[in-house]
PDB file of C-alpha atoms in Angstrom:
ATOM      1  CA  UNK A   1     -14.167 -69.711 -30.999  1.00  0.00           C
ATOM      2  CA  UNK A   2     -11.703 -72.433 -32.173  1.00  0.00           C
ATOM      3  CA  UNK A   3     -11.540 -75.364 -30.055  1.00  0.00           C
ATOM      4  CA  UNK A   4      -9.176 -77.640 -31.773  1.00  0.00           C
ATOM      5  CA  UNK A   5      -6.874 -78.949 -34.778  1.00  0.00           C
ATOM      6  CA  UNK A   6      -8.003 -78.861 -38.418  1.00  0.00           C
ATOM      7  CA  UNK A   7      -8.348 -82.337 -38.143  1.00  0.00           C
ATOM      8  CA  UNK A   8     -10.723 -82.243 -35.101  1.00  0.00           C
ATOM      9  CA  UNK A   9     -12.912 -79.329 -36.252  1.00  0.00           C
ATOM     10  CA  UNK A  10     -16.774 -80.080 -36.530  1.00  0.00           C
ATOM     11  CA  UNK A  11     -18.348 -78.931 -39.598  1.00  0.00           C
ATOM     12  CA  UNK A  12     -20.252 -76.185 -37.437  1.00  0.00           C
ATOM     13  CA  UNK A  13     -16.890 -74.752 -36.125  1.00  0.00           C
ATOM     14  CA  UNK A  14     -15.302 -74.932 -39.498  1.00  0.00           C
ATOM     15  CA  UNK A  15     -17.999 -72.867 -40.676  1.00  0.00           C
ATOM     16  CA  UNK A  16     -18.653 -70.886 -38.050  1.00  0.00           C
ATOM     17  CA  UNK A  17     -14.445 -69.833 -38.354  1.00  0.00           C
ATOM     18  CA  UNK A  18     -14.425 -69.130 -41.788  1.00  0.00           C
ATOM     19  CA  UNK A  19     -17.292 -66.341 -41.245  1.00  0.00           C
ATOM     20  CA  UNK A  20     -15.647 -64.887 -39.305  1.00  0.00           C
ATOM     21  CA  UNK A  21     -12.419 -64.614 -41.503  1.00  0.00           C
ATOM     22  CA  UNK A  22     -14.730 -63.997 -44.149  1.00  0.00           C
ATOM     23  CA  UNK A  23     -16.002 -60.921 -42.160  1.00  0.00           C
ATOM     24  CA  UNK A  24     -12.468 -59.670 -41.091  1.00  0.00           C
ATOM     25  CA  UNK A  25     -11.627 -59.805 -44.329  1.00  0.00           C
ATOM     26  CA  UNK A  26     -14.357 -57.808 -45.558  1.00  0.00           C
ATOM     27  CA  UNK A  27     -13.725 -55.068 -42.636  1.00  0.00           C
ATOM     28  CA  UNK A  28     -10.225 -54.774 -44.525  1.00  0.00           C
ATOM     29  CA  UNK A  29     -11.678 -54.160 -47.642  1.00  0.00           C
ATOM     30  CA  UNK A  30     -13.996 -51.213 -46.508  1.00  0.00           C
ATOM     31  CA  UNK A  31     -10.957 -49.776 -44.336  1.00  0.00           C
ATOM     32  CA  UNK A  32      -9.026 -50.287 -47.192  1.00  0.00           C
ATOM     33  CA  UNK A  33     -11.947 -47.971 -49.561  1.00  0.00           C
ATOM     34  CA  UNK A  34     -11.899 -45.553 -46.493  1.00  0.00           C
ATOM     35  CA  UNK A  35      -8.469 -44.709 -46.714  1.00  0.00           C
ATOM     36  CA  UNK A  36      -7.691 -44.760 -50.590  1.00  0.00           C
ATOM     37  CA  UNK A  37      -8.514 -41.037 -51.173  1.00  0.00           C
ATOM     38  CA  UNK A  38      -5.450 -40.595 -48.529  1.00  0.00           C
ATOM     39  CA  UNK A  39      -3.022 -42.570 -50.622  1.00  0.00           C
ATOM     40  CA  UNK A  40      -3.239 -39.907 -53.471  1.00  0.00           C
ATOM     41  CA  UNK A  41      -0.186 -38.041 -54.638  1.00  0.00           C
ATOM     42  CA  UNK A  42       0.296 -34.668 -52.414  1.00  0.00           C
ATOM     43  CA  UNK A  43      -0.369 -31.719 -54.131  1.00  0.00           C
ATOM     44  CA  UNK A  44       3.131 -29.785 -54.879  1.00  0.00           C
ATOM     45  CA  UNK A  45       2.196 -26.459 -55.744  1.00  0.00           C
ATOM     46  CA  UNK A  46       3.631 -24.536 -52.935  1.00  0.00           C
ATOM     47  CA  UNK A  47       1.536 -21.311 -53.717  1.00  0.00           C
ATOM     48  CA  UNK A  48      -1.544 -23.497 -52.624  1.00  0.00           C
ATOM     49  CA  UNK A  49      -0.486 -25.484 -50.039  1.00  0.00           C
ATOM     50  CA  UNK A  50       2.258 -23.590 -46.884  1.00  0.00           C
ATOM     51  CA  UNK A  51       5.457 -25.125 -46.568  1.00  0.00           C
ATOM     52  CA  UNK A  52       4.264 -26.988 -43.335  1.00  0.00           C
ATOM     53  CA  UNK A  53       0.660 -28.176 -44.484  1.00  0.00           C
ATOM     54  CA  UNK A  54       2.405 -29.921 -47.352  1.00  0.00           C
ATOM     55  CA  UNK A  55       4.953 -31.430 -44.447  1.00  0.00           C
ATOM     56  CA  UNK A  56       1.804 -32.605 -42.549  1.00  0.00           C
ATOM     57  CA  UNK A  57      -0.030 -33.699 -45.776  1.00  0.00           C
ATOM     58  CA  UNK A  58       3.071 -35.702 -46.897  1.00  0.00           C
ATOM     59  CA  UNK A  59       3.124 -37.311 -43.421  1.00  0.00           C
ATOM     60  CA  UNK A  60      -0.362 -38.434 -43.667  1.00  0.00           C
ATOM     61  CA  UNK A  61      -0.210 -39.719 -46.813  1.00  0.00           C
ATOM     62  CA  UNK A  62       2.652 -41.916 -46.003  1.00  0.00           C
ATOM     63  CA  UNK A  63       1.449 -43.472 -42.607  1.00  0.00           C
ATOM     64  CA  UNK A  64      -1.998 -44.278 -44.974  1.00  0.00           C
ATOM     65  CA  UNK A  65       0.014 -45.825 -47.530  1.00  0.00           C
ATOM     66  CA  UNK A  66       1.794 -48.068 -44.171  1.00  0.00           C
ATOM     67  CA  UNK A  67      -1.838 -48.459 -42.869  1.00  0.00           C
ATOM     68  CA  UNK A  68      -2.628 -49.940 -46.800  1.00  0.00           C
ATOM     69  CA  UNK A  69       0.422 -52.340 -47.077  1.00  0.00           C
ATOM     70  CA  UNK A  70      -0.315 -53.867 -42.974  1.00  0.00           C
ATOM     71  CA  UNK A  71      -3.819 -53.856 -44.478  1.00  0.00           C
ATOM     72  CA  UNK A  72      -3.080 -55.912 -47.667  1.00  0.00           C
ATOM     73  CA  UNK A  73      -0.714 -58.092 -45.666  1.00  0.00           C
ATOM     74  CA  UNK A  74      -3.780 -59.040 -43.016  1.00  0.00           C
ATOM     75  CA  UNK A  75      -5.599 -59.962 -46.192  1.00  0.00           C
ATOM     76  CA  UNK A  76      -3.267 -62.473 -47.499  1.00  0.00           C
ATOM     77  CA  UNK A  77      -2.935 -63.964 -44.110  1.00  0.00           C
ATOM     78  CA  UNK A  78      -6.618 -64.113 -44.155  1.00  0.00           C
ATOM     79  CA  UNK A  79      -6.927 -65.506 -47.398  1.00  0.00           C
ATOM     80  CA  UNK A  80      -4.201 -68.091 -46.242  1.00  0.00           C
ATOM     81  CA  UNK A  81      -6.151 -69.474 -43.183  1.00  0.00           C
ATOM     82  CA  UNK A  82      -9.346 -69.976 -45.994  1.00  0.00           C
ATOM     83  CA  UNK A  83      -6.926 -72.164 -47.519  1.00  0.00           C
ATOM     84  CA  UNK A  84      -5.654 -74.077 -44.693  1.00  0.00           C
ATOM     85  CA  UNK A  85      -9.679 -74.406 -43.752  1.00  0.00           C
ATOM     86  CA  UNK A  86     -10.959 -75.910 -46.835  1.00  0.00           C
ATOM     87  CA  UNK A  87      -8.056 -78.288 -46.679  1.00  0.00           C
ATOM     88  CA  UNK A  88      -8.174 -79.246 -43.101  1.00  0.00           C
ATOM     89  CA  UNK A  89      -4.604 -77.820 -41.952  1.00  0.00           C
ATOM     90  CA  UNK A  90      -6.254 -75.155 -40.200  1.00  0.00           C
ATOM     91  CA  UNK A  91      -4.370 -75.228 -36.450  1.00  0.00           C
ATOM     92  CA  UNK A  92      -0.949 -76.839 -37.243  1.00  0.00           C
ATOM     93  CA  UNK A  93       1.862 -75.004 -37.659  1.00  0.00           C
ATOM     94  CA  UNK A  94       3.243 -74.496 -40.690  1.00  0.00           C
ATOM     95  CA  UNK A  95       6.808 -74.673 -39.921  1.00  0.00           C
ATOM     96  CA  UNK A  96       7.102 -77.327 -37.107  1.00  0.00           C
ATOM     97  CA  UNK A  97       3.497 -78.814 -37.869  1.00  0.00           C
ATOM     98  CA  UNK A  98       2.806 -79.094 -34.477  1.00  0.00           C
ATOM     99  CA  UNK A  99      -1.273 -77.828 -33.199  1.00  0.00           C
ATOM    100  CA  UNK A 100      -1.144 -74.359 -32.974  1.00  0.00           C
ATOM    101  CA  UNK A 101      -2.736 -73.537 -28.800  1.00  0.00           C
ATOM    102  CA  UNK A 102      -6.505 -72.707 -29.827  1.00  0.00           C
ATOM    103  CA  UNK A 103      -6.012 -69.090 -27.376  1.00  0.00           C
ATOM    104  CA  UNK A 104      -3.306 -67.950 -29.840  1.00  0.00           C
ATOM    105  CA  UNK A 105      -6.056 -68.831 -32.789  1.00  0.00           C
ATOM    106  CA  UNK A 106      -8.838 -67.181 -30.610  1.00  0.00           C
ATOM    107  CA  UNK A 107      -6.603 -63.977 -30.864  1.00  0.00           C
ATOM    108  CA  UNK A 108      -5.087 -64.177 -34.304  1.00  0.00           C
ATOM    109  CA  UNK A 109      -7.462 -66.916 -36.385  1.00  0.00           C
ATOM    110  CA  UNK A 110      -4.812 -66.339 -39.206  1.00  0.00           C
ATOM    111  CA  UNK A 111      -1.711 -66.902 -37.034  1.00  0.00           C
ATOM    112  CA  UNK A 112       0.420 -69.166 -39.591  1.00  0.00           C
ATOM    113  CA  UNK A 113       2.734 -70.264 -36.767  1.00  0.00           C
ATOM    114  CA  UNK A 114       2.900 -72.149 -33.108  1.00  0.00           C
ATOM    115  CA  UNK A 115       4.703 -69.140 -30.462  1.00  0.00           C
ATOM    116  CA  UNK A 116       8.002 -70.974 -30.487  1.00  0.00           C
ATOM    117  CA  UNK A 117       8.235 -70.827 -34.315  1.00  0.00           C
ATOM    118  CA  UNK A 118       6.656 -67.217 -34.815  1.00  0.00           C
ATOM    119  CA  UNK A 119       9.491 -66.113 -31.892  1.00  0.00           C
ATOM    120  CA  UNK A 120      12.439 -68.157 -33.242  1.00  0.00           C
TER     121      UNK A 120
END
């Protein structure tokens, strides 16, 4: 999908990138509706709920509540990459400002960082 640097994106590729962050982004936000009801406080009454169920239930709820926070992190990365779009740093590397390779954007369109600066 992304063939370059900010600086040599084409106004069709710029757009066509940010729909597709757009719809990632939107994907979160209906996962992120999905799982809410999980997030809820576990019931504590130990008269309606066995011993183990609650175990389980507690377990759930706190691999949701992971799933929510990896969620809301995505977004901001998402969000992020909007940025770096409408200001035409989308591709360089925001530690060593060097082009980030267009197969690492192809797999991660919100990847902040070139490999040897997301590894070091």
């Amino acid at each position: 999908m992304y063939n370059g640097t900010g600086d040599g994106m084409t106004p069709l590729q710029r757009e066509q990138l940010r729909d597709h962050l757009l719809s990632l982004l939107e994907e979160l936000r209906t996962a992120e509706r999905r799982g809410h009801d999980s997030t809820r406080t576990v019931e504590l009454d130990q008269q309606a709920v066995g011993r183990l169920s609650r175990m389980d239930a507690l377990q759930s709820q706190a691999m949701a509540q992971a799933n929510s926070r990896q969620r809301d992190r995505q977004a901001l990365r998402i969000q992020a990459a909007l940025v770096r779009i409408a200001d035409g740093t989308y591709g360089e590397c925001l530690e060593c400002g060097e082009p980030i390779p267009p197969k690492r954007l192809d797999l991660d369109p919100a990847a902040p960082l070139c490999i040897s600066c997301a590894s070091g």
